Amino acid sequence: MTAAGSEQRLSNKILDANTSAYSRQTLEGRILHLGPGAFFRAHQADYFNQLNIQEPKWGIDAISLRSRHIAEALQPQDWLYTLELRDETIEYRTILALQGITPLSEYTPRAFLNPLLSLVTLTITEKGYCLGVDGQIDFAHSDIVHDLAEPEKPRSALGLLLQGLRVRRVQGLAPPVILCCDNLSANGIKLQGALTTLARAQEPSFATWLEDNICFPSSMVDAITPATDEGVRNRVQQSCGYYDAMPVQREAFTSWVVEVPDGVQLPPLDRVGVVFTPDVTPYAQAKLRMLNGAHSTLAYLGLAHGARTVSEAVSNTYLRGVLNDLMRDEVAPSLHSPADFDLNGYREALLKRFSNPALEHLLSQIAWDGSKKLPIRLLGTISDNLDAARPIENASLGVAAWCRFVVRRAQANEAIIDPLAENLATLGCRCTHNATTDIQRFLELREVFSKDLTESPLFVESLTRAYEKVVNIEREKRIFP
Ligand code: CS2
């Protein structure tokens, strides 16, 4: 890859006045987003971009909490970037809605002082909320310890939100709606709980103000978004005729469902396909357990099989069968979906989406942060099924494959991307490939496994059996040990 000369790099200057979807001049920073990673830029920003084609006033300012590289790549491009939709046909869109990204190190609470600001959205991943396995804020988390000691220099998204809202309140500005767009169940309720608990620990009257004045809708977001790689950069250059340092790619399918409580005003995203509903729970539960549960299972089991991408793994008859059985026999019966929700159709549609040959979606990308993802994606299904005497075999296989993923990475001295990375590396190195003793070690991870699971003989037995199965797959495939 070579960056083309600056005159050929995407920027306002090279946006052709005739092909640009709308003028950016009337955009105002009505949206503030925390965590402008690939998913946000491929999903929510695209919806705002579509809305701007009708009514160009929804500008987005963003704050990046973890790294500066997206801001550094997009600033020379006037915050423009390309979205590539990859399916049976390929489509390119230039997203004009983003107006700036401020890295946390340069952030000041002024970001919250725009009088027009009406919505704060978040995609900071599961671990960004600093929650324990019980869904409550974890006061032992190093960022929370820091933010309690130094609330003026927040490190966590929670600390940053509190500081910004406090400043806004002092200035007498209208409180924005705060919309969580991460893969957590009851995500708005969890965010509200964590934020008010943190506020109460700092200043109880502010916690009461938050409860009375801020609305935290829950939402479900969906669009499969492989990480940006050289392939998408090169394709954009070839197809669009300019160099874009940070394009994003996703499947064509996208969905966003937001629970809108009575009387709450949101941008009119329903005009561009967002579903506003009085209860998002059935959508979110189905998506997290079916899509994300199947994704994580496929990621860990696929890696044990020697597969690299989702479409490659799902083309394997055994792996496809595991996913199908997991969704049909274990997840679907655990869901509380309305009678007209076609779960068979949903399962089939998911298998088709996973098979999309145009997407190079790395299993290793989905494998990140397993300790945070598994409780939401698989362990809830297992708990419910144990209570109702339903099967848990395939969900156990997903969890056991995660354990083996940890063991392989640890013993090969490879980095584990996970908030529990250090613990997992030590634990993985101590494992001996004996299913009974290795599983006992994993079950000590209180951050992952709740007591009802570790004390269930049925679960322990099923997980141990599944672990043996994965060790055998690794041996057969000569992956390990
Ligand atoms: C994936 C999700 O990386 C992962 O963990 O399971 O990002 C998934 O692609 C999205 O939730 C799809 O909407």
Coordinates of C-alpha atoms and ligand atoms in Angstrom, one line a residue:
M1 CA 0.0 0.0 0.0
T2 CA 1.2 3.5 -0.8
A3 CA -0.6 6.6 0.2
A4 CA -1.3 8.5 -2.9
G5 CA -0.3 12.1 -3.2
S6 CA -2.2 14.5 -0.9
E7 CA -4.2 15.8 -3.8
Q8 CA -5.7 12.3 -4.2
R9 CA -6.5 11.7 -0.6
L10 CA -10.1 11.9 0.4
S11 CA -10.9 15.4 1.7
N12 CA -13.5 18.2 1.3
K13 CA -11.5 19.4 -1.6
I14 CA -11.8 16.3 -3.7
L15 CA -15.5 15.7 -2.8
D16 CA -17.1 16.5 -6.0
A17 CA -19.9 19.1 -5.4
N18 CA -22.1 17.1 -7.8
T19 CA -21.6 13.7 -6.3
S20 CA -21.6 14.7 -2.7
A21 CA -24.8 13.5 -1.1
Y22 CA -25.4 16.8 0.8
S23 CA -23.6 20.0 1.9
R24 CA -21.8 19.7 5.2
Q25 CA -22.1 23.4 5.9
T26 CA -25.4 23.2 7.8
L27 CA -24.3 20.3 10.0
E28 CA -24.3 21.2 13.7
G29 CA -22.8 19.1 16.5
R30 CA -26.1 17.7 17.8
I31 CA -24.6 14.2 18.4
L32 CA -21.7 13.4 20.6
H33 CA -20.3 9.9 20.3
L34 CA -17.9 8.1 22.6
G35 CA -15.8 5.4 20.9
P36 CA -15.6 6.1 17.1
G37 CA -14.3 2.7 16.2
A38 CA -15.1 0.8 13.0
F39 CA -18.5 -0.4 14.2
F40 CA -19.8 3.1 15.0
R41 CA -18.5 4.5 11.7
A42 CA -20.0 1.7 9.7
H43 CA -23.3 1.6 11.5
Q44 CA -24.7 4.6 13.5
A45 CA -22.8 7.2 11.5
D46 CA -24.2 5.7 8.3
Y47 CA -27.8 6.2 9.7
F48 CA -27.1 9.8 10.5
N49 CA -25.5 10.2 7.1
Q50 CA -28.7 8.9 5.5
L51 CA -30.8 11.3 7.7
N52 CA -28.6 14.2 6.6
I53 CA -29.5 13.5 3.0
Q54 CA -33.0 14.5 4.0
E55 CA -32.2 17.1 6.6
P56 CA -28.5 18.0 6.8
K57 CA -28.2 19.1 10.4
W58 CA -27.1 16.0 12.3
G59 CA -23.3 16.5 12.8
I60 CA -21.4 14.2 15.0
D61 CA -18.5 15.1 17.3
A62 CA -16.6 12.1 18.8
I63 CA -14.3 11.4 21.6
S64 CA -11.9 8.5 21.3
L65 CA -11.0 6.9 24.6
R66 CA -8.4 4.4 23.8
S67 CA -6.3 5.4 20.9
R68 CA -5.5 8.4 18.7
H69 CA -4.9 6.6 15.5
I70 CA -8.4 7.0 14.0
A71 CA -8.3 10.8 14.8
E72 CA -4.9 11.1 13.2
A73 CA -6.0 9.2 10.1
L74 CA -9.2 11.1 9.6
Q75 CA -8.2 14.7 10.5
P76 CA -6.2 15.2 7.2
Q77 CA -9.3 13.9 5.4
D78 CA -11.6 16.6 7.0
W79 CA -13.1 13.7 9.0
L80 CA -14.5 12.1 5.8
Y81 CA -14.2 8.4 5.2
T82 CA -15.6 5.7 3.0
L83 CA -18.0 2.9 3.9
E84 CA -17.7 -0.2 1.7
L85 CA -20.8 -2.5 1.7
R86 CA -19.8 -6.0 0.8
D87 CA -22.4 -8.5 -0.3
E88 CA -23.6 -9.9 -3.6
T89 CA -22.9 -6.4 -4.9
I90 CA -20.3 -3.9 -3.6
E91 CA -21.3 -0.4 -2.8
Y92 CA -19.2 2.6 -1.7
R93 CA -20.6 5.6 0.4
T94 CA -18.7 8.6 1.6
I95 CA -19.8 9.4 5.1
L96 CA -20.0 13.1 5.7
A97 CA -21.7 13.2 9.1
L98 CA -18.5 13.1 11.3
Q99 CA -17.2 16.6 12.2
G100 CA -14.3 15.8 14.5
I101 CA -12.7 13.3 16.8
T102 CA -11.0 14.4 20.0
P103 CA -8.6 11.9 21.7
L104 CA -9.2 11.6 25.4
S105 CA -5.8 13.2 26.1
E106 CA -7.0 16.4 24.5
Y107 CA -10.6 16.3 25.7
T108 CA -12.1 19.0 27.8
P109 CA -15.7 19.1 29.1
R110 CA -16.4 21.8 26.6
A111 CA -17.4 18.9 24.3
F112 CA -20.6 18.8 26.3
L113 CA -21.4 22.5 26.1
N114 CA -22.9 22.7 22.6
P115 CA -26.4 24.0 23.4
L116 CA -27.7 21.9 20.4
L117 CA -26.3 18.7 21.7
S118 CA -29.3 16.4 22.1
L119 CA -27.9 12.9 22.0
V120 CA -24.8 11.1 23.3
T121 CA -24.2 7.7 21.8
L122 CA -21.7 5.1 23.0
T123 CA -19.8 2.2 21.4
I124 CA -17.0 1.5 23.8
T125 CA -17.3 -2.3 23.8
E126 CA -18.5 -4.5 26.7
K127 CA -15.4 -3.9 28.7
G128 CA -15.7 -0.1 28.5
Y129 CA -18.6 -0.1 31.0
C130 CA -16.4 -1.3 33.9
L131 CA -19.1 -3.8 35.0
G132 CA -18.8 -6.9 37.1
V133 CA -20.4 -10.2 36.2
D134 CA -23.5 -9.1 38.2
G135 CA -23.9 -6.1 35.7
Q136 CA -23.1 -3.6 38.4
I137 CA -20.2 -1.1 38.3
D138 CA -16.9 -2.6 39.5
F139 CA -15.5 -0.2 42.0
A140 CA -12.2 -2.2 42.0
H141 CA -11.7 -1.4 38.3
S142 CA -8.5 0.7 38.0
D143 CA -10.2 3.3 35.8
I144 CA -13.0 3.7 38.3
V145 CA -10.6 3.9 41.2
H146 CA -8.8 6.6 39.2
D147 CA -11.9 8.6 38.3
L148 CA -13.1 8.6 41.9
A149 CA -9.8 10.1 43.0
E150 CA -9.5 12.5 40.1
P151 CA -13.0 13.2 38.6
E152 CA -11.7 16.2 36.7
K153 CA -9.4 14.1 34.6
P154 CA -11.6 11.1 33.8
R155 CA -10.2 7.9 32.2
S156 CA -13.4 5.9 31.9
A157 CA -16.4 6.6 29.7
L158 CA -18.5 6.7 32.9
G159 CA -16.2 9.3 34.5
L160 CA -16.2 11.4 31.3
L161 CA -20.0 11.3 31.0
L162 CA -20.4 12.3 34.6
Q163 CA -18.0 15.2 34.2
G164 CA -19.7 16.4 31.0
L165 CA -23.2 16.2 32.4
R166 CA -22.2 18.0 35.5
V167 CA -20.8 20.9 33.5
R168 CA -23.9 21.0 31.3
R169 CA -26.1 21.1 34.4
V170 CA -24.1 23.9 35.9
Q171 CA -24.5 25.9 32.7
G172 CA -28.3 25.2 32.7
L173 CA -28.2 23.4 29.3
A174 CA -30.8 20.8 28.4
P175 CA -29.7 17.3 29.4
P176 CA -29.1 15.0 26.3
V177 CA -30.4 11.5 25.9
I178 CA -27.7 8.9 26.4
L179 CA -27.9 6.0 24.1
C180 CA -25.8 2.9 24.7
C181 CA -25.1 1.0 21.4
D182 CA -23.0 -1.9 22.7
N183 CA -23.7 -5.6 22.8
L184 CA -25.0 -5.8 26.4
S185 CA -28.5 -6.9 27.4
A186 CA -30.6 -4.1 28.9
N187 CA -27.7 -1.9 27.9
G188 CA -29.4 1.4 28.7
I189 CA -30.4 0.2 32.1
K190 CA -26.9 -1.1 32.9
L191 CA -25.3 2.2 31.8
Q192 CA -27.8 4.2 33.9
G193 CA -27.2 1.9 36.9
A194 CA -23.4 2.2 36.6
L195 CA -23.5 6.0 36.1
T196 CA -25.8 6.8 38.9
T197 CA -23.9 4.5 41.3
L198 CA -20.7 6.2 40.4
A199 CA -22.3 9.6 40.8
R200 CA -23.7 8.6 44.2
A201 CA -20.2 7.7 45.3
Q202 CA -19.1 11.2 44.3
E203 CA -22.0 13.5 45.0
P204 CA -25.4 12.0 46.0
S205 CA -27.5 15.0 44.9
F206 CA -26.0 14.7 41.4
A207 CA -27.1 11.1 41.3
T208 CA -30.6 12.1 42.1
W209 CA -30.5 14.8 39.3
L210 CA -29.3 12.1 36.9
E211 CA -32.2 9.8 37.8
D212 CA -34.7 12.6 37.4
N213 CA -33.4 14.2 34.2
I214 CA -31.5 11.8 32.0
C215 CA -33.1 9.2 29.8
F216 CA -31.0 6.1 28.9
P217 CA -32.9 4.1 26.2
S218 CA -31.7 0.6 25.6
S219 CA -31.0 -0.4 22.1
M220 CA -30.0 -3.3 19.8
V221 CA -27.4 -2.7 17.1
D222 CA -26.5 -5.1 14.3
A223 CA -24.1 -5.1 11.3
I224 CA -21.2 -7.4 10.8
T225 CA -18.2 -5.2 10.5
P226 CA -14.8 -6.8 9.9
A227 CA -11.8 -4.7 11.0
T228 CA -10.3 -2.3 8.5
D229 CA -7.4 -3.9 6.6
E230 CA -5.2 -3.2 3.6
G231 CA -7.7 -5.0 1.4
V232 CA -10.4 -2.4 2.0
R233 CA -7.9 0.5 1.6
N234 CA -6.8 -0.8 -1.7
R235 CA -10.3 -1.5 -3.0
V236 CA -11.4 2.0 -2.1
Q237 CA -8.4 3.5 -3.9
Q238 CA -9.2 1.5 -7.0
S239 CA -12.9 2.0 -7.0
C240 CA -13.2 5.5 -5.7
G241 CA -10.0 7.0 -7.1
Y242 CA -8.7 8.5 -3.9
Y243 CA -6.7 7.2 -0.9
D244 CA -8.6 6.8 2.3
A245 CA -6.4 5.9 5.4
M246 CA -9.3 4.7 7.5
P247 CA -12.3 3.4 5.5
V248 CA -14.7 0.9 7.0
Q249 CA -16.4 -2.2 5.6
R250 CA -19.5 -4.1 6.5
E251 CA -22.1 -6.4 5.2
A252 CA -25.1 -4.7 3.5
F253 CA -27.5 -5.8 6.2
T254 CA -27.9 -3.4 9.1
S255 CA -30.4 -3.0 11.9
W256 CA -30.8 -0.6 14.8
V257 CA -33.7 -0.9 17.3
V258 CA -34.2 1.7 20.0
E259 CA -36.5 1.5 23.0
V260 CA -38.1 5.0 23.1
P261 CA -39.9 5.7 26.4
D262 CA -43.0 7.9 26.2
G263 CA -42.2 11.6 25.8
V264 CA -38.6 11.2 24.8
Q265 CA -37.4 13.0 21.8
L266 CA -34.8 11.4 19.6
P267 CA -33.5 12.4 16.1
P268 CA -36.0 11.1 13.5
L269 CA -33.9 8.1 12.7
D270 CA -37.1 6.1 12.1
R271 CA -37.2 7.9 8.7
V272 CA -34.0 6.0 7.7
G273 CA -34.9 2.5 9.0
V274 CA -34.3 2.6 12.7
V275 CA -37.0 0.8 14.6
F276 CA -38.4 2.7 17.6
T277 CA -40.2 0.4 19.9
P278 CA -41.6 0.5 23.4
D279 CA -39.7 -2.7 24.4
V280 CA -36.3 -3.6 22.8
T281 CA -35.8 -6.7 25.1
P282 CA -36.9 -9.4 22.6
Y283 CA -34.8 -7.9 19.8
A284 CA -31.7 -7.5 22.0
Q285 CA -32.0 -10.9 23.6
A286 CA -32.5 -12.7 20.3
K287 CA -29.6 -10.9 18.7
L288 CA -27.1 -11.3 21.6
R289 CA -27.9 -15.0 22.1
M290 CA -28.4 -16.1 18.5
L291 CA -26.0 -14.0 16.5
N292 CA -23.4 -13.1 19.0
G293 CA -23.6 -16.5 20.8
A294 CA -23.2 -18.3 17.5
H295 CA -20.4 -15.9 16.5
S296 CA -18.3 -16.6 19.6
T297 CA -18.9 -20.3 19.4
L298 CA -17.8 -20.3 15.8
A299 CA -14.8 -18.2 16.6
Y300 CA -13.3 -20.4 19.3
L301 CA -14.4 -23.7 17.8
G302 CA -13.3 -22.6 14.3
L303 CA -9.9 -21.6 15.5
A304 CA -9.5 -25.0 17.2
H305 CA -10.3 -26.4 13.7
G306 CA -7.6 -24.4 12.0
A307 CA -10.1 -22.0 10.3
R308 CA -9.3 -18.3 9.8
T309 CA -12.5 -16.6 8.8
V310 CA -16.2 -16.8 9.6
S311 CA -17.3 -17.8 6.1
E312 CA -14.5 -20.5 6.0
A313 CA -15.6 -21.9 9.4
V314 CA -19.3 -22.0 8.6
S315 CA -18.6 -23.9 5.4
N316 CA -17.4 -26.8 7.5
T317 CA -20.2 -29.3 7.9
Y318 CA -19.5 -30.1 11.5
L319 CA -19.1 -26.5 12.6
R320 CA -22.3 -25.4 10.7
G321 CA -24.1 -28.3 12.4
V322 CA -23.0 -27.1 15.9
L323 CA -24.2 -23.6 15.2
N324 CA -27.5 -24.8 13.8
D325 CA -28.2 -27.0 16.8
L326 CA -27.0 -24.4 19.2
M327 CA -29.4 -21.8 17.8
R328 CA -32.4 -24.2 17.2
D329 CA -32.3 -26.4 20.2
E330 CA -30.6 -24.3 22.9
V331 CA -30.9 -20.6 22.2
A332 CA -34.3 -20.3 20.5
P333 CA -36.2 -22.1 23.4
S334 CA -34.6 -19.8 25.9
L335 CA -35.8 -16.6 24.2
H336 CA -39.0 -14.7 25.2
S337 CA -39.8 -13.6 21.7
P338 CA -43.3 -12.5 20.5
A339 CA -45.2 -15.2 18.8
D340 CA -44.8 -13.6 15.4
F341 CA -41.0 -13.5 15.6
D342 CA -39.8 -16.1 13.1
L343 CA -36.8 -17.7 15.0
N344 CA -36.3 -20.4 12.3
G345 CA -36.1 -17.7 9.6
Y346 CA -33.7 -15.7 11.8
R347 CA -31.4 -18.7 12.3
E348 CA -31.4 -19.4 8.6
A349 CA -30.7 -15.7 7.8
L350 CA -27.8 -15.7 10.3
L351 CA -26.2 -18.8 8.7
K352 CA -26.5 -17.0 5.4
R353 CA -25.0 -13.8 6.7
F354 CA -22.1 -15.8 8.2
S355 CA -21.5 -17.5 4.9
N356 CA -21.1 -14.1 3.0
P357 CA -18.1 -14.9 0.9
A358 CA -17.4 -11.2 0.3
L359 CA -16.5 -10.6 3.9
E360 CA -13.1 -11.5 5.3
H361 CA -14.2 -11.6 8.9
L362 CA -11.4 -12.9 11.0
L363 CA -12.4 -15.4 13.8
S364 CA -9.5 -13.9 15.9
Q365 CA -11.3 -10.5 15.8
I366 CA -14.5 -12.0 17.4
A367 CA -12.3 -14.0 19.9
W368 CA -11.2 -10.8 21.7
D369 CA -12.5 -10.0 25.1
G370 CA -14.1 -13.5 25.6
S371 CA -14.3 -13.0 29.4
K372 CA -16.7 -10.1 28.9
K373 CA -18.6 -11.6 26.0
L374 CA -19.3 -15.1 27.1
P375 CA -21.6 -14.3 30.1
I376 CA -23.8 -12.2 27.8
R377 CA -23.7 -14.5 24.7
L378 CA -23.6 -18.0 26.0
L379 CA -23.8 -18.3 29.8
G380 CA -27.2 -16.7 30.1
T381 CA -28.6 -19.3 27.7
I382 CA -26.9 -22.1 29.8
S383 CA -28.3 -20.8 33.1
D384 CA -31.8 -20.5 31.7
N385 CA -31.6 -24.0 30.1
L386 CA -30.3 -25.6 33.3
D387 CA -33.3 -24.1 35.1
A388 CA -35.7 -25.4 32.5
A389 CA -34.0 -28.8 32.0
R390 CA -33.2 -28.0 28.4
P391 CA -30.0 -29.0 26.6
I392 CA -26.7 -27.1 27.0
E393 CA -24.3 -29.3 25.0
N394 CA -23.5 -26.9 22.1
A395 CA -23.3 -23.8 24.3
S396 CA -20.9 -25.7 26.6
L397 CA -18.8 -26.4 23.5
G398 CA -18.5 -22.7 22.8
V399 CA -17.4 -22.0 26.4
A400 CA -15.0 -24.9 26.4
A401 CA -13.5 -23.8 23.1
W402 CA -12.9 -20.4 24.7
C403 CA -11.0 -22.1 27.5
R404 CA -8.9 -24.0 25.0
F405 CA -8.3 -20.8 23.0
V406 CA -6.9 -19.2 26.2
V407 CA -4.7 -22.3 26.9
R408 CA -3.3 -22.4 23.4
R409 CA -2.5 -18.6 23.4
A410 CA -1.0 -18.7 26.9
Q411 CA 1.2 -21.7 26.3
A412 CA 2.4 -20.3 22.9
N413 CA 3.2 -17.1 24.7
E414 CA 0.8 -15.2 22.4
A415 CA -1.0 -12.1 23.5
I416 CA -4.6 -12.5 24.8
I417 CA -6.7 -9.4 24.1
D418 CA -9.0 -9.4 27.1
P419 CA -9.5 -7.3 30.2
L420 CA -8.4 -10.4 32.2
A421 CA -5.4 -11.0 30.0
E422 CA -2.9 -11.3 32.8
N423 CA -5.0 -13.8 34.8
L424 CA -5.9 -15.7 31.7
A425 CA -2.2 -16.1 30.7
T426 CA -1.2 -17.4 34.1
L427 CA -4.2 -19.7 34.2
G428 CA -3.7 -21.0 30.7
C429 CA 0.0 -21.8 31.4
R430 CA -1.0 -23.9 34.4
C431 CA -3.4 -26.0 32.4
T432 CA -2.3 -29.6 31.7
H433 CA -4.9 -30.6 29.1
N434 CA -6.6 -32.7 31.7
A435 CA -10.3 -31.7 31.3
T436 CA -11.3 -32.1 34.9
T437 CA -8.5 -30.1 36.5
D438 CA -8.3 -27.5 33.7
I439 CA -12.1 -26.8 34.0
Q440 CA -11.9 -26.5 37.7
R441 CA -9.3 -23.8 37.2
F442 CA -11.4 -21.9 34.8
L443 CA -14.5 -22.1 37.0
E444 CA -12.6 -20.2 39.6
L445 CA -12.9 -17.1 37.4
R446 CA -15.5 -15.3 39.3
E447 CA -15.5 -12.5 36.8
V448 CA -16.9 -14.9 34.2
F449 CA -18.8 -17.8 35.9
S450 CA -21.5 -17.0 38.4
K451 CA -22.1 -19.2 41.4
D452 CA -25.2 -20.8 40.0
L453 CA -23.1 -22.2 37.2
T454 CA -20.1 -23.3 39.1
E455 CA -22.3 -25.1 41.6
S456 CA -24.3 -26.9 38.9
P457 CA -22.9 -30.5 38.5
L458 CA -24.7 -30.7 35.2
F459 CA -22.9 -27.7 33.9
V460 CA -19.5 -28.7 35.2
E461 CA -20.0 -32.2 33.7
S462 CA -21.1 -30.8 30.3
L463 CA -18.2 -28.3 30.2
T464 CA -15.7 -30.9 31.1
R465 CA -17.0 -33.2 28.3
A466 CA -17.0 -30.4 25.8
Y467 CA -13.4 -29.5 26.8
E468 CA -12.3 -33.1 26.1
K469 CA -14.0 -32.8 22.7
V470 CA -12.1 -29.6 21.8
V471 CA -8.8 -31.1 22.9
N472 CA -9.5 -34.0 20.6
I473 CA -10.4 -31.7 17.7
E474 CA -7.1 -29.8 18.2
R475 CA -5.2 -33.1 18.2
E476 CA -7.0 -34.3 15.1
K477 CA -6.3 -31.1 13.3
R478 CA -2.8 -31.0 14.7
I479 CA -3.4 -27.6 16.1
F480 CA -2.3 -28.4 19.7
P481 CA -0.8 -29.9 21.9
Ligands
CS2_1 C1 -18.9 -9.9 16.9 C2 -19.8 -8.7 16.7 O1 -16.7 -9.2 17.2 C3 -17.7 -9.7 17.7 O2 -17.7 -10.1 18.9 O3 -19.7 -11.0 17.4 O4 -19.1 -7.6 16.6 C4 -20.9 -8.9 15.6 O5 -20.2 -8.9 14.4 C5 -21.9 -7.7 15.7 O6 -22.4 -7.7 16.9 C6 -22.9 -7.9 14.6 O7 -23.9 -7.0 14.8

